[in-house]
Amino acid sequence: MSVNIPSNSVPSSGSRFQVHVINEGHGSGAAVSDSADPPHYEETSFGDEAQNRLRISFRPGNQECYDNFLQTGETAKTDTTFHAYDSHTNTYYLQTFGHNTMDAVPKIEYYRNTGSVSGPKVNRPSLLEIHEQLAKNVTVAPGSADRVANGDGMPGDEQAENKEEDTAGVVKFGWVKGVLVRCMLNIWGVMLFIRLSWIVGEAGIGLGVIIIGLAVTVTAITGLSTSAIATNGYVRGGGAYYLISRSLGPEFGGSIGLIFAFANAVAVAMYVVGFAETVVDLLKESDSMMVDPTNDIRIIGSITVVILLGISVAGMEWEAKAQVILLVILLIAIANFFIGTVIPSNNEKKSRGFFNYQASIFAENFGPSFTKGEGFFSVFAIFFPAATGILAGANISGDLEDPQDAIPRGTMLAIFITTVAYIGVAICVAACVVRDATGSMNDTIVSGMNCNGSAACGLGYDFSRCQHEECQYGLMNNFQVMSMVSGFGPLITAGIFSATLSSALASLVSAPKVFQALCKDNIFKGLQFFAKGYGKNNEPLRGYFLTFVIAMAFILIAELNVIAPIISNFFLASYALINFSCFHASYAKSPGWRPAYGIYNMWVSLFGAILCCAVMFVINWWAAVITYVIELFLYIYVTYKKPDVNWGSSTQALSYVSALDNALELTTVEDHVKNFRPQCIVLTGGPMTRPALLDITHAFTKNSGLCICCEVFVGPRKLCVKEMNSGMAKKQAWLIKNKIKAFYAAVAADCFRDGVRSLLQASGLGRMKPNTLVIGYKKNWRKTPLSELENYVGILHDAFDFEIGVVIVRISQGFDISPVLQVQDELEKLEQERLALEAAIKDNECEEGKGGIRGLLKKAGKLNISKPAPKKDGNISTIQSMHVGEFNQKLVEASAQFKKKQGKGTIDVWWLFDDGGLTLLIPYILTLRKKWKDCKLRIYVGGKINRIEEEKISMASLLSKFRIKFADIHIIGDINIKPNKESWKVFEEMIEPYRLHESHKDLTTAEKLKRESPWKITDTELEAVKEKSYRQVRLNELLQEHSRAANLIVLSLPVARKGSISDLLYMVWLEILTKNLPPVLLVRGNHKNVLTFYS
């Protein structure tokens, strides 16, 4: 093989990835480049063993397209194309690194989700395709080589290709316009202009900075947690809801998403009312009131929210432009304040308390001076809402170019800038303005007057009367201090307008975006209507109008003082859960938790979550309680509804870790008889094919023991493994859907017994290993091949060898309802075809077509076909319209008999042999279940005729020590007498076809018969166990006599000694023992104690 590198395709400098031409020739050596660069590797090529190798060429100057890779691994879009061609044939073969293999190199397309908007999802070759032997080379039609070369899968794949959405015209924002601008505008609210001066006046500079720092601590920790979660994978639209739901699951995400969207909608009203109040104050000053203050607020607020709605509906681009303009106004207003602090003050401003920067004023205002019952926490509660708004950028995550980069960078920078601004304004205003001022220019100090020692007194003004009467000016009395201090007062008013309108606009956009993401996930079924988006940007127009209606309603109320604390607590609850999400994901130690933003700590996030919860109660305790109650209600609702989603949440990861830790912890503790519980392997096959067997087992394992539904696939290994793997998830899902607390396990084996043997040895984990095998009685044992019968009895021997208890369940109709399921599947297919015909008729406008399809439909209508009744709680529905004989009605009814409430009756326990107590424990557990609680236990034990009363007292004493309630005890003293002739005759007729009758033949003939039919029952064997045969027949007579009316019979299982009892004889024993009886459980424990009377 030789490597040819055209001169026009070698870049002048090294690059991360380079694609080189490989030209293979027979018998030639490899020519290695003398370049000092690291070796270059071929990404993808095609070739043919018998033809000239495929040559890959670049057009001159086009090789640069292969060097342009984004940091995320995406290739930059260029106008160049990749050309792959064969100079001799149109046959192509996939190759990697120049070798004839289907293995594919790592590509980002393999890791995308189906329907990804960032690019098409591509399926890599499956392990089966790589592992199995290729029957023949796969050919590709001309023109498809480009698709293969770009990693779109093997040629000839019939999978549907995911088309990348047309992104032309879609507006996406960078980190500045999308996150930084929005967060700064939302954090800088009216509090900056009209409340910060009062806060620093009450708390002083020292505590004021601490208040700001404490609030920023909450938001900064939340920002770090948000950044960590946002960089742990691709972030779609939905903001806080998306981050929480994908981390903690739909229960937390759904509950917080709904109240977070509602909080944003009401916040629109709050900000708009704040704007309207400022406008109404201006109208009062100019004596231009329209009606009265309250109605003027409603009128102005309604007009404002309509305008904001128009901007939002016009598109995100217009909204973003409006936000930029509002930010510019806000920055000018803040700059105007700082400029005003250095402009020399005049007498009017001095009388109102403004003296420019003075050390005496700074010193006087450094300490706190709380008034009117105010304190640190009350002042903090007033300031904290000013620090919120950090999620404004994250809330439009779906409209960001790169959310993983934009959210951390924009959010954290916005928190830093706004914090500096808050602290700067607080310190500057407190260093320039005194706490109290009269506003009178006549309150100057003249010679001879006594001075109270205040900073104002030292600067020539006497404001001492403010200690006895209420003054109108100063930090603590005048909310318009910033307007007075600023260089140009109206700019502060413009800043207030900008702050309120920008926050209202951000909330008006955030609420529908979050709500749309919530509705798309279909967690709340009734809200699906609002999931629809419009236009290139998938704008939630329906959500916009819903937000508009909510905001308008609260604007018309015009009394937001009551709702405001609840809204603040809604936001804080979101912050708390974001912090907890970050902590929880880290604590779960999931390998999938790999945030690119590494500046976070799980314990800091937990501290932030606790801090948010504490602040909720500091702000308003009753609002915090209401928030928790609403969130708890929504959490319970979503948990109850169990939405069908799987987002790989940290809750799932922690559940796994907890289960693993608990399982490991169990292994350190020795088993104790008091904690014994039946842990069952149930040989159901597919769990839906033998529901009755599963139901009776589930009745005594539910919430108390392990239950594993097992299936053995017998046949060619390749086909079995494929069928087994394809049905695993479906069958486990069936168990979950039918609320059966059991696992599904399957194995592929050469024979049924080998498969069960593997399950008996390998199933379970640590202490959670099966100790009981539950198997259905083989009703068709007479007709089954001898090998199957041998496997069946062999399974029982294997279980005993492994010291595992055995339960054989027999019901009159048998368990397997596969024929019924097949009929139901056929009926469902027919019904689907019928519906398709009806739909075709409606859509067909052609008269000829109508007539043809209608005629066909009429013929189909003559068939007695109807839609099967819906399944309920896993019950197999009865199909009334089918002809008698098409399915076994009794079989269907029998399959559901253990699902029904049993009513008053008895469970008869024939505890004939002491097996450790399993024969007694299982029926006792059954009586604890709702369906069996009305059934009483009747205990039957063997005994001597002359000691019946003594043995009855002894058994009653034992049961009372076991604390097992019973209705009656029967001592059977005539078990060992011979059965009557009729019963014995039935036994002989049953065994006759399987007897060898060698005793009536000469020795040679007898030996020959034994060799030809080693499986038959010999006369020697039959004579040796004649007494045991008598016992089985006699027991059936006693069962018919005493337990014919019982709801369930639990009976000690006779054990066939290996090498002594043939398989056929054992099956005859089981048949005659359980013949013509109610449902029977033949139980045999492993002869280790499962009951104890010690505490």
Short mmCIF file of N, CA and C in Angstrom, two decimals, residues 572-686:
data_model
loop_
_atom_site.label_atom_id
_atom_site.label_comp_id
_atom_site.label_asym_id
_atom_site.label_seq_id
_atom_site.Cartn_x
_atom_site.Cartn_y
_atom_site.Cartn_z
N LEU A 572 -37.88 32.50 44.75
CA LEU A 572 -36.91 31.91 45.68
C LEU A 572 -37.00 30.39 45.70
N ALA A 573 -38.22 29.86 45.58
CA ALA A 573 -38.39 28.40 45.53
C ALA A 573 -37.68 27.84 44.30
N SER A 574 -37.74 28.58 43.20
CA SER A 574 -37.03 28.15 41.99
C SER A 574 -35.53 28.16 42.22
N TYR A 575 -35.02 29.22 42.86
CA TYR A 575 -33.59 29.29 43.15
C TYR A 575 -33.17 28.14 44.06
N ALA A 576 -33.99 27.87 45.07
CA ALA A 576 -33.66 26.79 46.00
C ALA A 576 -33.55 25.46 45.29
N LEU A 577 -34.48 25.20 44.38
CA LEU A 577 -34.47 23.92 43.68
C LEU A 577 -33.33 23.84 42.67
N ILE A 578 -32.94 24.95 42.08
CA ILE A 578 -31.79 24.94 41.17
C ILE A 578 -30.53 24.58 41.96
N ASN A 579 -30.36 25.21 43.14
CA ASN A 579 -29.21 24.87 43.98
C ASN A 579 -29.26 23.42 44.42
N PHE A 580 -30.45 22.98 44.81
CA PHE A 580 -30.57 21.59 45.25
C PHE A 580 -30.32 20.63 44.09
N SER A 581 -30.71 21.03 42.88
CA SER A 581 -30.46 20.19 41.70
C SER A 581 -28.98 19.98 41.50
N CYS A 582 -28.22 21.05 41.64
CA CYS A 582 -26.77 20.95 41.47
C CYS A 582 -26.17 20.06 42.55
N PHE A 583 -26.60 20.26 43.79
CA PHE A 583 -26.11 19.41 44.89
C PHE A 583 -26.48 17.95 44.65
N HIS A 584 -27.74 17.73 44.28
CA HIS A 584 -28.26 16.37 44.14
C HIS A 584 -27.53 15.62 43.02
N ALA A 585 -27.29 16.33 41.91
CA ALA A 585 -26.59 15.69 40.79
C ALA A 585 -25.16 15.33 41.17
N SER A 586 -24.52 16.20 41.96
CA SER A 586 -23.15 15.90 42.40
C SER A 586 -23.14 14.77 43.42
N TYR A 587 -24.10 14.80 44.33
CA TYR A 587 -24.15 13.80 45.39
C TYR A 587 -24.46 12.41 44.84
N ALA A 588 -25.25 12.36 43.75
CA ALA A 588 -25.61 11.07 43.16
C ALA A 588 -24.44 10.39 42.48
N LYS A 589 -23.37 11.15 42.22
CA LYS A 589 -22.15 10.59 41.62
C LYS A 589 -22.43 9.88 40.29
N SER A 590 -23.34 10.43 39.53
CA SER A 590 -23.63 9.83 38.23
C SER A 590 -22.51 10.16 37.25
N PRO A 591 -22.04 9.16 36.49
CA PRO A 591 -21.00 9.45 35.48
C PRO A 591 -21.46 10.46 34.44
N GLY A 592 -22.77 10.63 34.30
CA GLY A 592 -23.28 11.60 33.33
C GLY A 592 -23.21 13.03 33.81
N TRP A 593 -22.85 13.24 35.08
CA TRP A 593 -22.74 14.61 35.61
C TRP A 593 -21.31 15.09 35.37
N ARG A 594 -21.14 15.82 34.27
CA ARG A 594 -19.83 16.31 33.87
C ARG A 594 -19.94 17.75 33.40
N PRO A 595 -20.29 18.69 34.28
CA PRO A 595 -20.45 20.08 33.82
C PRO A 595 -19.14 20.67 33.35
N ALA A 596 -19.20 21.39 32.24
CA ALA A 596 -18.00 22.05 31.72
C ALA A 596 -17.61 23.22 32.61
N TYR A 597 -18.59 23.80 33.31
CA TYR A 597 -18.32 24.92 34.22
C TYR A 597 -17.93 24.34 35.57
N GLY A 598 -16.66 24.41 35.89
CA GLY A 598 -16.16 23.71 37.06
C GLY A 598 -16.14 24.52 38.34
N ILE A 599 -16.55 25.80 38.30
CA ILE A 599 -16.47 26.66 39.48
C ILE A 599 -17.76 26.50 40.30
N TYR A 600 -17.89 25.37 40.92
CA TYR A 600 -19.04 25.14 41.80
C TYR A 600 -18.63 24.09 42.82
N ASN A 601 -19.41 24.00 43.89
CA ASN A 601 -19.17 23.01 44.92
C ASN A 601 -20.51 22.49 45.40
N MET A 602 -20.63 21.17 45.54
CA MET A 602 -21.92 20.59 45.88
C MET A 602 -22.41 21.09 47.24
N TRP A 603 -21.51 21.27 48.19
CA TRP A 603 -21.93 21.69 49.54
C TRP A 603 -22.29 23.16 49.55
N VAL A 604 -21.62 23.96 48.73
CA VAL A 604 -22.01 25.37 48.58
C VAL A 604 -23.41 25.47 47.98
N SER A 605 -23.68 24.60 47.00
CA SER A 605 -25.01 24.58 46.39
C SER A 605 -26.08 24.19 47.42
N LEU A 606 -25.76 23.22 48.26
CA LEU A 606 -26.71 22.83 49.32
C LEU A 606 -26.92 23.98 50.29
N PHE A 607 -25.82 24.67 50.64
CA PHE A 607 -25.94 25.84 51.50
C PHE A 607 -26.83 26.90 50.85
N GLY A 608 -26.65 27.09 49.54
CA GLY A 608 -27.49 28.06 48.82
C GLY A 608 -28.95 27.69 48.85
N ALA A 609 -29.25 26.40 48.72
CA ALA A 609 -30.64 25.95 48.77
C ALA A 609 -31.24 26.21 50.14
N ILE A 610 -30.49 25.90 51.20
CA ILE A 610 -30.98 26.15 52.57
C ILE A 610 -31.15 27.65 52.80
N LEU A 611 -30.20 28.43 52.28
CA LEU A 611 -30.26 29.88 52.43
C LEU A 611 -31.51 30.45 51.74
N CYS A 612 -31.83 29.93 50.55
CA CYS A 612 -33.03 30.39 49.84
C CYS A 612 -34.28 30.08 50.66
N CYS A 613 -34.33 28.90 51.23
CA CYS A 613 -35.50 28.53 52.04
C CYS A 613 -35.61 29.43 53.26
N ALA A 614 -34.46 29.76 53.88
CA ALA A 614 -34.48 30.64 55.05
C ALA A 614 -34.94 32.04 54.66
N VAL A 615 -34.46 32.54 53.53
CA VAL A 615 -34.84 33.88 53.07
C VAL A 615 -36.34 33.94 52.79
N MET A 616 -36.90 32.84 52.30
CA MET A 616 -38.35 32.81 52.05
C MET A 616 -39.13 33.13 53.32
N PHE A 617 -38.70 32.54 54.43
CA PHE A 617 -39.40 32.80 55.69
C PHE A 617 -39.06 34.18 56.25
N VAL A 618 -37.86 34.67 55.97
CA VAL A 618 -37.50 36.01 56.42
C VAL A 618 -38.35 37.06 55.71
N ILE A 619 -38.55 36.88 54.42
CA ILE A 619 -39.34 37.85 53.65
C ILE A 619 -40.79 37.85 54.11
N ASN A 620 -41.39 36.67 54.20
CA ASN A 620 -42.79 36.60 54.64
C ASN A 620 -43.10 35.14 54.96
N TRP A 621 -43.33 34.84 56.22
CA TRP A 621 -43.48 33.44 56.63
C TRP A 621 -44.74 32.81 56.06
N TRP A 622 -45.85 33.57 56.03
CA TRP A 622 -47.08 32.95 55.52
C TRP A 622 -47.02 32.76 54.01
N ALA A 623 -46.32 33.67 53.31
CA ALA A 623 -46.15 33.47 51.87
C ALA A 623 -45.28 32.25 51.60
N ALA A 624 -44.28 32.02 52.47
CA ALA A 624 -43.43 30.83 52.32
C ALA A 624 -44.24 29.56 52.52
N VAL A 625 -45.13 29.57 53.52
CA VAL A 625 -45.97 28.41 53.78
C VAL A 625 -46.88 28.14 52.59
N ILE A 626 -47.49 29.19 52.05
CA ILE A 626 -48.37 29.04 50.88
C ILE A 626 -47.59 28.47 49.70
N THR A 627 -46.36 28.96 49.50
CA THR A 627 -45.53 28.46 48.40
C THR A 627 -45.26 26.97 48.55
N TYR A 628 -44.88 26.56 49.75
CA TYR A 628 -44.59 25.15 49.98
C TYR A 628 -45.83 24.27 49.80
N VAL A 629 -46.97 24.78 50.26
CA VAL A 629 -48.21 24.00 50.12
C VAL A 629 -48.56 23.81 48.65
N ILE A 630 -48.48 24.88 47.86
CA ILE A 630 -48.79 24.79 46.42
C ILE A 630 -47.82 23.85 45.73
N GLU A 631 -46.53 24.00 46.05
CA GLU A 631 -45.53 23.15 45.41
C GLU A 631 -45.73 21.68 45.80
N LEU A 632 -46.05 21.43 47.07
CA LEU A 632 -46.28 20.06 47.51
C LEU A 632 -47.49 19.45 46.82
N PHE A 633 -48.54 20.25 46.66
CA PHE A 633 -49.74 19.75 45.98
C PHE A 633 -49.42 19.37 44.54
N LEU A 634 -48.71 20.25 43.83
CA LEU A 634 -48.37 19.96 42.43
C LEU A 634 -47.42 18.77 42.34
N TYR A 635 -46.50 18.66 43.30
CA TYR A 635 -45.56 17.53 43.31
C TYR A 635 -46.33 16.21 43.47
N ILE A 636 -47.27 16.19 44.40
CA ILE A 636 -48.07 14.97 44.62
C ILE A 636 -48.89 14.65 43.38
N TYR A 637 -49.44 15.68 42.75
CA TYR A 637 -50.26 15.47 41.55
C TYR A 637 -49.43 14.85 40.43
N VAL A 638 -48.26 15.41 40.17
CA VAL A 638 -47.41 14.89 39.08
C VAL A 638 -46.93 13.48 39.42
N THR A 639 -46.60 13.26 40.69
CA THR A 639 -46.17 11.92 41.11
C THR A 639 -47.28 10.91 40.89
N TYR A 640 -48.50 11.30 41.21
CA TYR A 640 -49.64 10.40 41.04
C TYR A 640 -49.90 10.09 39.57
N LYS A 641 -49.76 11.12 38.73
CA LYS A 641 -50.04 10.93 37.30
C LYS A 641 -48.93 10.15 36.59
N LYS A 642 -47.71 10.20 37.14
CA LYS A 642 -46.58 9.47 36.59
C LYS A 642 -46.41 9.72 35.09
N PRO A 643 -45.98 10.92 34.71
CA PRO A 643 -45.79 11.20 33.28
C PRO A 643 -44.78 10.25 32.65
N ASP A 644 -45.04 9.88 31.42
CA ASP A 644 -44.20 8.91 30.72
C ASP A 644 -42.99 9.62 30.11
N VAL A 645 -42.05 10.00 30.97
CA VAL A 645 -40.83 10.67 30.51
C VAL A 645 -39.64 10.02 31.21
N ASN A 646 -38.51 10.12 30.57
CA ASN A 646 -37.27 9.60 31.16
C ASN A 646 -36.14 10.54 30.74
N TRP A 647 -35.75 11.41 31.68
CA TRP A 647 -34.74 12.42 31.38
C TRP A 647 -33.40 12.12 32.03
N GLY A 648 -33.26 10.93 32.61
CA GLY A 648 -32.00 10.60 33.27
C GLY A 648 -31.69 11.55 34.41
N SER A 649 -32.69 11.80 35.26
CA SER A 649 -32.55 12.76 36.34
C SER A 649 -31.61 12.24 37.41
N SER A 650 -31.12 13.17 38.25
CA SER A 650 -30.26 12.77 39.36
C SER A 650 -31.03 11.97 40.40
N THR A 651 -32.36 12.13 40.41
CA THR A 651 -33.17 11.32 41.31
C THR A 651 -33.03 9.84 40.96
N GLN A 652 -33.03 9.55 39.66
CA GLN A 652 -32.82 8.17 39.23
C GLN A 652 -31.42 7.69 39.61
N ALA A 653 -30.44 8.57 39.42
CA ALA A 653 -29.06 8.19 39.74
C ALA A 653 -28.92 7.92 41.24
N LEU A 654 -29.53 8.76 42.07
CA LEU A 654 -29.42 8.56 43.51
C LEU A 654 -30.19 7.33 43.96
N SER A 655 -31.31 7.04 43.29
CA SER A 655 -32.05 5.82 43.60
C SER A 655 -31.17 4.60 43.34
N TYR A 656 -30.44 4.64 42.25
CA TYR A 656 -29.53 3.53 41.93
C TYR A 656 -28.44 3.40 42.99
N VAL A 657 -27.84 4.54 43.34
CA VAL A 657 -26.76 4.51 44.34
C VAL A 657 -27.29 3.99 45.67
N SER A 658 -28.49 4.44 46.06
CA SER A 658 -29.08 3.99 47.33
C SER A 658 -29.36 2.50 47.28
N ALA A 659 -29.92 2.05 46.16
CA ALA A 659 -30.22 0.62 46.03
C ALA A 659 -28.93 -0.20 46.09
N LEU A 660 -27.89 0.29 45.44
CA LEU A 660 -26.62 -0.42 45.44
C LEU A 660 -26.01 -0.46 46.84
N ASP A 661 -26.06 0.68 47.53
CA ASP A 661 -25.52 0.72 48.89
C ASP A 661 -26.30 -0.21 49.81
N ASN A 662 -27.63 -0.19 49.68
CA ASN A 662 -28.45 -1.05 50.53
C ASN A 662 -28.19 -2.53 50.25
N ALA A 663 -28.03 -2.85 48.96
CA ALA A 663 -27.76 -4.24 48.59
C ALA A 663 -26.41 -4.70 49.16
N LEU A 664 -25.42 -3.81 49.08
CA LEU A 664 -24.10 -4.15 49.64
C LEU A 664 -24.15 -4.26 51.16
N GLU A 665 -24.95 -3.37 51.77
CA GLU A 665 -25.07 -3.41 53.22
C GLU A 665 -25.74 -4.71 53.68
N LEU A 666 -26.69 -5.18 52.88
CA LEU A 666 -27.37 -6.43 53.22
C LEU A 666 -26.39 -7.61 53.26
N THR A 667 -25.40 -7.55 52.38
CA THR A 667 -24.46 -8.68 52.32
C THR A 667 -23.61 -8.79 53.58
N THR A 668 -23.53 -7.70 54.35
CA THR A 668 -22.72 -7.74 55.57
C THR A 668 -23.49 -8.30 56.76
N VAL A 669 -24.79 -8.53 56.56
CA VAL A 669 -25.63 -9.01 57.66
C VAL A 669 -26.05 -10.45 57.37
N GLU A 670 -25.88 -11.31 58.33
CA GLU A 670 -26.29 -12.70 58.16
C GLU A 670 -27.82 -12.79 58.12
N ASP A 671 -28.31 -13.72 57.32
CA ASP A 671 -29.76 -13.95 57.26
C ASP A 671 -30.28 -14.39 58.62
N HIS A 672 -31.47 -13.91 58.95
CA HIS A 672 -32.12 -14.32 60.19
C HIS A 672 -33.50 -14.83 59.86
N VAL A 673 -33.93 -15.86 60.58
CA VAL A 673 -35.20 -16.50 60.27
C VAL A 673 -36.37 -15.54 60.40
N LYS A 674 -36.25 -14.54 61.29
CA LYS A 674 -37.35 -13.59 61.46
C LYS A 674 -37.55 -12.71 60.23
N ASN A 675 -36.49 -12.55 59.47
CA ASN A 675 -36.58 -11.71 58.27
C ASN A 675 -36.76 -12.52 57.00
N PHE A 676 -37.02 -13.80 57.13
CA PHE A 676 -37.21 -14.61 55.93
C PHE A 676 -38.48 -14.16 55.20
N ARG A 677 -38.39 -14.15 53.89
CA ARG A 677 -39.54 -13.87 53.03
C ARG A 677 -39.38 -14.66 51.76
N PRO A 678 -40.49 -15.14 51.19
CA PRO A 678 -40.38 -15.87 49.92
C PRO A 678 -39.84 -14.96 48.82
N GLN A 679 -38.76 -15.34 48.20
CA GLN A 679 -38.18 -14.62 47.07
C GLN A 679 -38.19 -15.58 45.89
N CYS A 680 -39.05 -15.29 44.95
CA CYS A 680 -39.47 -16.31 43.99
C CYS A 680 -38.96 -16.08 42.59
N ILE A 681 -38.56 -17.17 41.97
CA ILE A 681 -38.42 -17.25 40.51
C ILE A 681 -39.70 -17.89 39.99
N VAL A 682 -40.40 -17.19 39.12
CA VAL A 682 -41.67 -17.69 38.58
C VAL A 682 -41.47 -18.00 37.11
N LEU A 683 -41.66 -19.25 36.74
CA LEU A 683 -41.47 -19.64 35.34
C LEU A 683 -42.76 -19.37 34.57
N THR A 684 -42.95 -18.08 34.25
CA THR A 684 -44.16 -17.66 33.54
C THR A 684 -43.97 -17.67 32.04
N GLY A 685 -42.73 -17.75 31.57
CA GLY A 685 -42.50 -17.41 30.17
C GLY A 685 -42.70 -15.90 30.07
N GLY A 686 -43.31 -15.43 28.99
CA GLY A 686 -43.71 -14.03 28.92
C GLY A 686 -44.73 -13.77 30.02
#
